[in-house]
Amino acid sequence: MADVMAPERGVGALTAAGADDAPGREPPYDLIELLFFAYRDFVRDVDEALAAYGFGRAHHRVLHFVDRNPGLTVTDLLDILKITKQSLGRVLRELVDQGFIVQREGASDRRQRRLYVTTRGDELALELARLQSARIGRAIELAGPEAGDAARRFLYAMVDRDERGKVEKLTALGRPRGGGA
Amino acid sequence: MADVMAPERGVGALTAAGADDAPGREPPYDLIELLFFAYRDFVRDVDEALAAYGFGRAHHRVLHFVDRNPGLTVTDLLDILKITKQSLGRVLRELVDQGFIVQREGASDRRQRRLYVTTRGDELALELARLQSARIGRAIELAGPEAGDAARRFLYAMVDRDERGKVEKLTALGRPRGGGA
DNA sequence: TGGATAAGTCAATATGGCTGACGTAATGGC
DNA sequence: GCCATTACGTCAGCCATATTGACTTATCCA
């Protein structure tokens, strides 16, 4: 690639390390950029695989969380994804229409449509998870297992404070080992 | 309308779909999900701030990389963002039209339009970087500085193998100081 | 019984991507 | 000097994902 010039600016703006959000402190550009690049490549894997099914990234997110949390309600899903009901609508409908997800009336609250993956849905979810798994496995191999653990703590701390409780309950973090069934 | 409830099909497969077994072990669902949640919140901050300027996430990415790498060419940018020329086109035009970025003819290759931020562009880039910086600062405070360092190594290792060289040259990693090491 | 909640839907719109096709100017190898 | 290639820009159309706002239906619950 073409050689990129070094920045001419910002270098003078630093202060000593130690304070976090002091006004003149240089932002952690390395982490900011690595988050972008890591995420960019992390999702590209899956996007390609999804294309074969005529699905997009949004379908994956829904499928994933339903797969991992059987019986999730639509409201739960909206809160996880932080999107609107209307946005979810199309994606969910397509997943249901094509037999990847089923909806069942809530046992105690019949207004709810609890969501479950079908066998097919579980298979697809697993296929996609394995792609992501492979990349993560390679990364941990390269960066060391402690880096994986630390990344877990760092990423968790990157989540909005008032979302952390939900995240913990919802994710594998909240599950001791093995998880499902 | 609400008669979309699916029949019994697939319900038998709800719980114990053959997950944890076949080829290898259980995917690292914790990291998979934390990447999603962390990124979700990481970009939400900035998205809100950008709305005030009538810009979107795409504008931010362009502004950021030009700010950090003055003299970047359009081709460089396309390779960083992994989008098409046409997609970049509109976003870049808006940033130029509104005085956040300027284009200058390349000195040695006059076909190039080298990109630079204006003072205004630099200010906006910095404002946005500080938002991200604040979140990262809080995260490191919570997870510990070693977690930040490890996260840096982990995220770097998450990048496509054949992209890592470029990423290193391009980002703060390739520059002395900062997260250097 | 009536207000609140869960879900679904219609319609319009924005944004950020994509492919394909073309055009122009400059470079660089021969 | 010629010509293929490169760098950039742009027109046109399309798709996926998201938004706001308004409305309906069914159900729950105080």
Tab-separated table of C-alpha atoms (C1' of nucleotides) in Angstrom:
chain	number	residue	atom	x	y	z
A	1	MET	CA	0.000	0.000	0.000
A	2	ALA	CA	1.034	3.562	-0.419
A	3	ASP	CA	3.110	4.878	2.354
A	4	VAL	CA	1.103	6.848	4.761
A	5	MET	CA	2.545	9.926	6.245
A	6	ALA	CA	2.933	10.269	9.954
A	7	PRO	CA	0.547	12.625	11.666
A	8	GLU	CA	1.747	16.150	11.979
A	9	ARG	CA	-0.553	16.991	14.799
A	10	GLY	CA	-1.616	15.783	18.174
A	11	VAL	CA	1.828	14.799	19.208
A	12	GLY	CA	2.296	17.943	21.157
A	13	ALA	CA	-0.947	17.480	22.999
A	14	LEU	CA	0.114	14.819	25.393
A	15	THR	CA	0.486	14.977	29.050
A	16	ALA	CA	1.957	12.452	31.383
A	17	ALA	CA	0.318	9.077	31.616
A	18	GLY	CA	-1.853	8.393	34.609
A	19	ALA	CA	-4.957	10.503	34.374
A	20	ASP	CA	-7.765	9.062	32.302
A	21	ASP	CA	-9.996	11.727	30.952
A	22	ALA	CA	-7.882	14.767	31.477
A	23	PRO	CA	-8.724	17.293	28.770
A	24	GLY	CA	-5.360	17.251	27.066
A	25	ARG	CA	-4.688	13.557	27.205
A	26	GLU	CA	-4.243	11.800	23.895
A	27	PRO	CA	-7.007	9.278	23.148
A	28	PRO	CA	-6.045	5.587	22.983
A	29	TYR	CA	-6.045	5.494	19.208
A	30	ASP	CA	-4.577	2.025	19.138
A	31	LEU	CA	-7.538	0.452	20.903
A	32	ILE	CA	-10.039	2.587	19.036
A	33	GLU	CA	-8.641	1.406	15.736
A	34	LEU	CA	-8.124	-2.186	16.751
A	35	LEU	CA	-11.753	-2.413	17.757
A	36	PHE	CA	-12.676	-1.260	14.290
A	37	PHE	CA	-10.354	-3.635	12.460
A	38	ALA	CA	-11.082	-6.628	14.653
A	39	TYR	CA	-14.810	-6.161	14.342
A	40	ARG	CA	-14.567	-5.523	10.623
A	41	ASP	CA	-12.924	-8.869	10.036
A	42	PHE	CA	-14.891	-10.663	12.725
A	43	VAL	CA	-18.178	-10.035	10.957
A	44	ARG	CA	-16.898	-10.439	7.434
A	45	ASP	CA	-16.446	-14.177	7.887
A	46	VAL	CA	-20.024	-14.644	8.856
A	47	ASP	CA	-21.459	-12.235	6.325
A	48	GLU	CA	-20.063	-14.347	3.541
A	49	ALA	CA	-21.528	-17.534	4.938
A	50	LEU	CA	-24.900	-15.879	5.448
A	51	ALA	CA	-25.096	-14.787	1.842
A	52	ALA	CA	-25.517	-18.434	0.873
A	53	TYR	CA	-28.792	-18.463	2.778
A	54	GLY	CA	-29.941	-15.093	1.557
A	55	PHE	CA	-29.560	-13.715	5.035
A	56	GLY	CA	-27.753	-10.715	6.412
A	57	ARG	CA	-26.045	-9.754	9.601
A	58	ALA	CA	-29.323	-8.911	11.262
A	59	HIS	CA	-30.610	-12.439	10.774
A	60	HIS	CA	-27.511	-13.781	12.371
A	61	ARG	CA	-27.889	-11.696	15.486
A	62	VAL	CA	-31.460	-12.798	15.978
A	63	LEU	CA	-30.678	-16.424	15.294
A	64	HIS	CA	-27.720	-16.351	17.619
A	65	PHE	CA	-29.502	-14.931	20.634
A	66	VAL	CA	-32.533	-17.124	20.186
A	67	ASP	CA	-30.285	-20.135	19.831
A	68	ARG	CA	-28.438	-19.263	22.987
A	69	ASN	CA	-31.519	-18.213	24.925
A	70	PRO	CA	-34.451	-20.404	24.004
A	71	GLY	CA	-37.776	-18.950	24.962
A	72	LEU	CA	-36.639	-15.368	24.517
A	73	THR	CA	-39.502	-12.949	23.949
A	74	VAL	CA	-39.619	-10.325	21.229
A	75	THR	CA	-39.296	-7.611	23.836
A	76	ASP	CA	-36.156	-9.237	25.195
A	77	LEU	CA	-34.679	-9.333	21.749
A	78	LEU	CA	-35.417	-5.675	21.106
A	79	ASP	CA	-33.640	-4.769	24.305
A	80	ILE	CA	-30.623	-6.852	23.393
A	81	LEU	CA	-30.246	-5.599	19.870
A	82	LYS	CA	-31.292	-2.021	20.572
A	83	ILE	CA	-33.337	-1.787	17.443
A	84	THR	CA	-37.003	-1.106	16.860
A	85	LYS	CA	-39.823	-3.574	16.629
A	86	GLN	CA	-40.297	-2.669	12.994
A	87	SER	CA	-36.695	-3.401	12.154
A	88	LEU	CA	-36.822	-6.708	13.912
A	89	GLY	CA	-40.104	-7.546	12.225
A	90	ARG	CA	-38.917	-8.329	8.769
A	91	VAL	CA	-35.881	-10.260	9.852
A	92	LEU	CA	-37.756	-12.351	12.341
A	93	ARG	CA	-40.528	-13.072	9.876
A	94	GLU	CA	-38.047	-14.327	7.343
A	95	LEU	CA	-36.372	-16.587	9.853
A	96	VAL	CA	-39.738	-17.994	10.877
A	97	ASP	CA	-41.000	-18.345	7.314
A	98	GLN	CA	-37.936	-20.276	6.343
A	99	GLY	CA	-38.110	-22.589	9.295
A	100	PHE	CA	-35.146	-21.466	11.353
A	101	ILE	CA	-37.150	-20.153	14.279
A	102	VAL	CA	-40.528	-21.031	15.746
A	103	GLN	CA	-42.778	-18.968	17.935
A	104	ARG	CA	-44.849	-20.387	20.764
A	105	GLU	CA	-47.394	-18.715	22.892
A	106	GLY	CA	-46.134	-17.956	26.386
A	107	ALA	CA	-47.387	-20.418	28.969
A	108	SER	CA	-48.130	-17.898	31.682
A	109	ASP	CA	-48.624	-14.869	29.461
A	110	ARG	CA	-50.380	-15.667	26.256
A	111	ARG	CA	-49.526	-12.321	24.680
A	112	GLN	CA	-45.915	-13.374	24.396
A	113	ARG	CA	-44.483	-15.194	21.423
A	114	ARG	CA	-41.579	-17.056	22.858
A	115	LEU	CA	-38.850	-17.779	20.355
A	116	TYR	CA	-37.023	-21.031	19.800
A	117	VAL	CA	-34.699	-22.270	17.106
A	118	THR	CA	-35.616	-25.335	15.080
A	119	THR	CA	-33.128	-28.079	14.415
A	120	ARG	CA	-32.269	-26.305	11.223
A	121	GLY	CA	-31.893	-23.027	13.040
A	122	ASP	CA	-29.612	-24.566	15.594
A	123	GLU	CA	-27.467	-26.055	12.889
A	124	LEU	CA	-27.052	-22.753	11.136
A	125	ALA	CA	-26.348	-20.941	14.381
A	126	LEU	CA	-23.693	-23.473	15.200
A	127	GLU	CA	-22.127	-23.262	11.773
A	128	LEU	CA	-21.773	-19.517	12.132
A	129	ALA	CA	-20.558	-19.729	15.706
A	130	ARG	CA	-17.859	-22.093	14.559
A	131	LEU	CA	-16.589	-19.586	12.043
A	132	GLN	CA	-16.294	-17.008	14.764
A	133	SER	CA	-14.893	-19.588	17.075
A	134	ALA	CA	-12.130	-20.412	14.652
A	135	ARG	CA	-11.006	-16.817	14.435
A	136	ILE	CA	-11.121	-16.378	18.177
A	137	GLY	CA	-9.237	-19.606	18.698
A	138	ARG	CA	-6.483	-18.469	16.369
A	139	ALA	CA	-6.356	-15.118	18.100
A	140	ILE	CA	-5.970	-16.673	21.520
A	141	GLU	CA	-3.311	-18.968	20.217
A	142	LEU	CA	-1.455	-15.944	18.984
A	143	ALA	CA	-2.030	-13.600	21.875
A	144	GLY	CA	-2.010	-16.149	24.648
A	145	PRO	CA	-4.818	-17.487	26.835
A	146	GLU	CA	-4.332	-14.724	29.398
A	147	ALA	CA	-5.035	-12.270	26.630
A	148	GLY	CA	-8.335	-14.012	26.006
A	149	ASP	CA	-9.267	-13.749	29.655
A	150	ALA	CA	-8.208	-10.147	29.855
A	151	ALA	CA	-10.048	-9.315	26.656
A	152	ARG	CA	-13.144	-10.797	28.213
A	153	ARG	CA	-12.832	-8.491	31.176
A	154	PHE	CA	-11.998	-5.512	29.021
A	155	LEU	CA	-14.885	-6.022	26.638
A	156	TYR	CA	-17.285	-6.548	29.487
A	157	ALA	CA	-16.145	-3.269	30.996
A	158	MET	CA	-16.690	-1.572	27.639
A	159	VAL	CA	-20.402	-2.266	27.876
A	160	ASP	CA	-22.668	0.468	29.223
A	161	ARG	CA	-22.699	0.335	32.976
A	162	ASP	CA	-26.437	-0.131	33.215
A	163	GLU	CA	-26.392	-2.857	30.586
A	164	ARG	CA	-23.779	-4.989	32.252
A	165	GLY	CA	-26.193	-6.790	34.512
A	166	LYS	CA	-28.335	-7.810	31.584
A	167	VAL	CA	-25.322	-8.848	29.571
A	168	GLU	CA	-24.056	-10.989	32.357
A	169	LYS	CA	-27.349	-12.757	32.813
A	170	LEU	CA	-27.806	-13.212	29.139
A	171	THR	CA	-24.427	-14.370	27.970
A	172	ALA	CA	-22.186	-17.261	28.585
A	173	LEU	CA	-20.645	-15.219	31.373
A	174	GLY	CA	-23.720	-15.914	33.402
A	175	ARG	CA	-23.480	-19.613	32.755
A	176	PRO	CA	-20.989	-21.660	34.725
A	177	ARG	CA	-20.053	-24.193	32.082
A	178	GLY	CA	-21.630	-26.043	29.197
A	179	GLY	CA	-24.747	-23.924	29.243
A	180	GLY	CA	-27.755	-25.305	27.457
A	181	ALA	CA	-30.396	-27.946	28.027
B	1	MET	CA	-53.467	-11.483	11.853
B	2	ALA	CA	-51.901	-12.926	14.890
B	3	ASP	CA	-52.491	-16.369	13.617
B	4	VAL	CA	-48.906	-16.841	12.670
B	5	MET	CA	-48.177	-19.289	15.401
B	6	ALA	CA	-46.326	-22.148	13.885
B	7	PRO	CA	-47.401	-25.725	14.307
B	8	GLU	CA	-45.574	-28.266	16.377
B	9	ARG	CA	-42.868	-28.693	13.806
B	10	GLY	CA	-39.404	-28.435	15.171
B	11	VAL	CA	-40.487	-28.047	18.716
B	12	GLY	CA	-39.052	-31.355	19.648
B	13	ALA	CA	-35.628	-30.030	18.849
B	14	LEU	CA	-35.877	-27.078	21.134
B	15	THR	CA	-33.538	-27.952	23.867
B	16	ALA	CA	-31.023	-30.630	23.212
B	17	ALA	CA	-30.033	-29.902	19.663
B	18	GLY	CA	-26.764	-31.676	19.120
B	19	ALA	CA	-24.495	-28.876	20.025
B	20	ASP	CA	-21.576	-29.508	22.279
B	21	ASP	CA	-19.932	-32.457	20.713
B	22	ALA	CA	-19.386	-33.061	17.087
B	23	PRO	CA	-16.212	-31.541	15.644
B	24	GLY	CA	-14.430	-30.015	18.541
B	25	ARG	CA	-15.490	-28.116	21.597
B	26	GLU	CA	-18.037	-25.492	22.406
B	27	PRO	CA	-17.511	-22.118	20.744
B	28	PRO	CA	-16.393	-19.262	23.006
B	29	TYR	CA	-19.835	-17.758	23.243
B	30	ASP	CA	-18.754	-15.344	25.924
B	31	LEU	CA	-16.248	-13.586	23.702
B	32	ILE	CA	-18.520	-13.751	20.684
B	33	GLU	CA	-21.256	-12.016	22.603
B	34	LEU	CA	-19.030	-9.551	24.394
B	35	LEU	CA	-17.648	-8.390	21.083
B	36	PHE	CA	-21.178	-7.685	19.985
B	37	PHE	CA	-22.212	-5.863	23.147
B	38	ALA	CA	-19.009	-3.894	23.502
B	39	TYR	CA	-19.096	-2.768	19.896
B	40	ARG	CA	-22.795	-1.978	20.095
B	41	ASP	CA	-22.235	0.467	22.920
B	42	PHE	CA	-18.894	1.687	21.636
B	43	VAL	CA	-20.442	3.059	18.472
B	44	ARG	CA	-23.677	4.279	20.011
B	45	ASP	CA	-21.901	7.093	21.825
B	46	VAL	CA	-20.462	8.468	18.678
B	47	ASP	CA	-23.548	7.939	16.564
B	48	GLU	CA	-25.475	10.272	18.812
B	49	ALA	CA	-22.840	12.962	18.605
B	50	LEU	CA	-22.636	12.643	14.835
B	51	ALA	CA	-26.357	13.173	14.444
B	52	ALA	CA	-25.829	16.786	15.500
B	53	TYR	CA	-23.719	17.297	12.367
B	54	GLY	CA	-26.006	15.335	10.085
B	55	PHE	CA	-23.351	12.701	9.714
B	56	GLY	CA	-23.397	8.970	10.160
B	57	ARG	CA	-20.995	6.294	11.176
B	58	ALA	CA	-19.471	6.183	7.738
B	59	HIS	CA	-18.452	9.818	7.934
B	60	HIS	CA	-16.780	9.178	11.233
B	61	ARG	CA	-14.660	6.367	9.912
B	62	VAL	CA	-13.426	8.437	7.010
B	63	LEU	CA	-12.785	11.462	9.158
B	64	HIS	CA	-10.955	9.401	11.719
B	65	PHE	CA	-8.552	7.711	9.359
B	66	VAL	CA	-7.816	10.862	7.444
B	67	ASP	CA	-7.250	12.712	10.679
B	68	ARG	CA	-4.852	10.065	11.887
B	69	ASN	CA	-3.145	9.603	8.535
B	70	PRO	CA	-2.859	12.887	6.715
B	71	GLY	CA	-2.163	12.500	3.040
B	72	LEU	CA	-4.074	9.266	2.754
B	73	THR	CA	-5.221	8.524	-0.786
B	74	VAL	CA	-8.689	7.408	-1.769
B	75	THR	CA	-7.333	3.983	-2.649
B	76	ASP	CA	-5.784	3.643	0.794
B	77	LEU	CA	-9.072	4.498	2.378
B	78	LEU	CA	-10.949	1.947	0.328
B	79	ASP	CA	-8.530	-0.708	1.429
B	80	ILE	CA	-8.893	0.250	5.067
B	81	LEU	CA	-12.651	0.410	5.121
B	82	LYS	CA	-13.213	-2.491	2.738
B	83	ILE	CA	-15.987	-0.713	0.910
B	84	THR	CA	-16.401	0.332	-2.699
B	85	LYS	CA	-15.418	3.553	-4.340
B	86	GLN	CA	-19.053	4.371	-4.896
B	87	SER	CA	-19.927	3.934	-1.253
B	88	LEU	CA	-17.060	6.091	-0.165
B	89	GLY	CA	-17.935	8.682	-2.770
B	90	ARG	CA	-20.959	10.240	-1.210
B	91	VAL	CA	-19.572	10.312	2.299
B	92	LEU	CA	-16.285	11.817	1.248
B	93	ARG	CA	-17.988	14.422	-0.923
B	94	GLU	CA	-20.119	15.547	2.006
B	95	LEU	CA	-17.115	15.842	4.271
B	96	VAL	CA	-15.304	17.895	1.654
B	97	ASP	CA	-18.330	20.044	0.832
B	98	GLN	CA	-18.823	20.873	4.448
B	99	GLY	CA	-15.237	21.750	5.023
B	100	PHE	CA	-14.045	18.905	7.204
B	101	ILE	CA	-11.648	17.431	4.686
B	102	VAL	CA	-9.604	18.881	1.842
B	103	GLN	CA	-8.143	17.135	-1.168
B	104	ARG	CA	-4.795	18.028	-2.667
B	105	GLU	CA	-3.204	16.743	-5.786
B	106	GLY	CA	-0.406	14.275	-5.126
B	107	ALA	CA	3.029	15.797	-5.504
B	108	SER	CA	4.662	12.882	-7.284
B	109	ASP	CA	1.502	11.382	-8.768
B	110	ARG	CA	-0.943	13.965	-9.909
B	111	ARG	CA	-3.755	11.448	-10.306
B	112	GLN	CA	-3.990	11.119	-6.574
B	113	ARG	CA	-6.173	13.227	-4.345
B	114	ARG	CA	-4.439	13.172	-1.045
B	115	LEU	CA	-6.755	13.741	1.877
B	116	TYR	CA	-6.232	16.020	4.834
B	117	VAL	CA	-8.486	17.233	7.602
B	118	THR	CA	-9.122	20.921	8.046
B	119	THR	CA	-8.939	22.532	11.447
B	120	ARG	CA	-12.638	21.976	11.731
B	121	GLY	CA	-12.241	18.362	10.732
B	122	ASP	CA	-9.536	17.833	13.266
B	123	GLU	CA	-11.686	19.329	15.973
B	124	LEU	CA	-14.597	17.062	15.178
B	125	ALA	CA	-12.363	14.007	14.944
B	126	LEU	CA	-10.910	14.827	18.304
B	127	GLU	CA	-14.304	15.401	19.869
B	128	LEU	CA	-15.434	11.976	18.730
B	129	ALA	CA	-12.201	10.312	19.734
B	130	ARG	CA	-12.626	11.731	23.217
B	131	LEU	CA	-16.017	10.106	23.544
B	132	GLN	CA	-14.507	6.783	22.665
B	133	SER	CA	-11.534	7.543	24.836
B	134	ALA	CA	-13.742	8.142	27.835
B	135	ARG	CA	-15.389	4.764	27.482
B	136	ILE	CA	-12.092	2.993	27.014
B	137	GLY	CA	-10.613	4.843	29.969
B	138	ARG	CA	-13.447	3.711	32.192
B	139	ALA	CA	-13.116	0.172	30.922
B	140	ILE	CA	-9.419	0.035	31.678
B	141	GLU	CA	-10.013	1.467	35.101
B	142	LEU	CA	-12.486	-1.321	35.715
B	143	ALA	CA	-10.627	-4.174	34.114
B	144	GLY	CA	-7.129	-3.092	34.963
B	145	PRO	CA	-4.335	-1.746	32.755
B	146	GLU	CA	-3.025	-5.243	32.004
B	147	ALA	CA	-6.450	-5.989	30.563
B	148	GLY	CA	-6.044	-3.056	28.234
B	149	ASP	CA	-2.667	-4.312	27.061
B	150	ALA	CA	-3.936	-7.834	26.640
B	151	ALA	CA	-7.017	-6.617	24.817
B	152	ARG	CA	-4.742	-4.795	22.430
B	153	ARG	CA	-2.888	-7.996	21.645
B	154	PHE	CA	-6.078	-10.004	21.416
B	155	LEU	CA	-7.800	-7.572	19.085
B	156	TYR	CA	-4.739	-7.340	16.908
B	157	ALA	CA	-4.691	-11.111	16.626
B	158	MET	CA	-8.372	-11.042	15.656
B	159	VAL	CA	-7.519	-9.159	12.487
B	160	ASP	CA	-7.088	-11.134	9.273
B	161	ARG	CA	-3.581	-12.471	9.072
B	162	ASP	CA	-2.822	-10.737	5.806
B	163	GLU	CA	-4.209	-7.464	7.047
B	164	ARG	CA	-2.148	-7.293	10.206
B	165	GLY	CA	0.850	-5.745	8.548
B	166	LYS	CA	-1.233	-2.967	7.110
B	167	VAL	CA	-3.012	-2.423	10.393
B	168	GLU	CA	0.254	-2.169	12.218
B	169	LYS	CA	1.674	0.385	9.828
B	170	LEU	CA	-1.518	2.352	9.814
B	171	THR	CA	-2.507	2.483	13.436
B	172	ALA	CA	-1.060	3.845	16.575
B	173	LEU	CA	0.600	0.459	17.055
B	174	GLY	CA	3.033	1.333	14.366
B	175	ARG	CA	3.937	4.605	15.984
B	176	PRO	CA	6.300	5.019	18.867
B	177	ARG	CA	4.698	5.677	22.232
B	178	GLY	CA	1.038	5.247	22.986
B	179	GLY	CA	0.282	1.596	23.451
B	180	GLY	CA	3.532	0.908	21.783
B	181	ALA	CA	5.562	-1.513	23.820
C	1	DT	C1'	-63.898	-2.614	33.181
C	2	DG	C1'	-60.287	-0.051	31.557
C	3	DG	C1'	-55.393	1.065	31.236
C	4	DA	C1'	-51.053	-1.004	30.226
C	5	DT	C1'	-48.378	-4.300	27.847
C	6	DA	C1'	-46.823	-7.709	23.966
C	7	DA	C1'	-46.833	-8.223	19.463
C	8	DG	C1'	-47.653	-7.271	14.667
C	9	DT	C1'	-48.302	-4.228	10.732
C	10	DC	C1'	-48.569	-0.289	7.184
C	11	DA	C1'	-46.210	3.526	5.256
C	12	DA	C1'	-42.635	6.620	4.452
C	13	DT	C1'	-37.789	7.687	4.848
C	14	DA	C1'	-32.595	7.567	5.698
C	15	DT	C1'	-28.205	5.434	5.382
C	16	DG	C1'	-24.773	2.720	3.865
C	17	DG	C1'	-23.701	-0.691	1.362
C	18	DC	C1'	-23.580	-3.111	-3.546
C	19	DT	C1'	-22.934	-4.009	-9.018
C	20	DG	C1'	-22.195	-2.341	-13.505
C	21	DA	C1'	-20.887	0.953	-16.779
C	22	DC	C1'	-18.395	4.925	-18.264
C	23	DG	C1'	-15.280	8.903	-18.507
C	24	DT	C1'	-11.005	11.478	-17.695
C	25	DA	C1'	-6.532	12.263	-16.559
C	26	DA	C1'	-2.001	10.787	-15.482
C	27	DT	C1'	1.505	7.242	-15.107
C	28	DG	C1'	4.804	4.167	-16.701
C	29	DG	C1'	6.579	0.339	-19.510
C	30	DC	C1'	8.020	-0.568	-24.019
D	1	DG	C1'	5.270	8.350	-28.572
D	2	DC	C1'	1.956	4.750	-27.850
D	3	DC	C1'	-0.916	2.199	-25.036
D	4	DA	C1'	-2.301	-0.414	-21.054
D	5	DT	C1'	-3.009	0.498	-16.474
D	6	DT	C1'	-4.108	3.109	-12.539
D	7	DA	C1'	-6.575	6.748	-9.662
D	8	DC	C1'	-10.473	8.963	-9.247
D	9	DG	C1'	-15.172	10.355	-10.087
D	10	DT	C1'	-19.890	9.669	-11.311
D	11	DC	C1'	-24.500	8.030	-13.161
D	12	DA	C1'	-28.028	4.682	-12.349
D	13	DG	C1'	-30.296	1.217	-10.021
D	14	DC	C1'	-30.748	-1.965	-6.294
D	15	DC	C1'	-30.660	-4.126	-1.533
D	16	DA	C1'	-30.369	-4.451	3.583
D	17	DT	C1'	-30.969	-2.376	7.721
D	18	DA	C1'	-32.431	0.902	10.272
D	19	DT	C1'	-35.667	4.901	11.614
D	20	DT	C1'	-40.478	7.518	13.091
D	21	DG	C1'	-45.235	7.489	13.544
D	22	DA	C1'	-49.720	5.582	13.643
D	23	DC	C1'	-52.701	1.880	14.350
D	24	DT	C1'	-54.724	-2.934	15.545
D	25	DT	C1'	-55.345	-7.064	18.207
D	26	DA	C1'	-55.010	-9.775	22.076
D	27	DT	C1'	-54.140	-10.248	26.685
D	28	DC	C1'	-53.052	-9.153	31.432
D	29	DC	C1'	-54.020	-7.182	35.695
D	30	DA	C1'	-55.411	-3.745	39.282
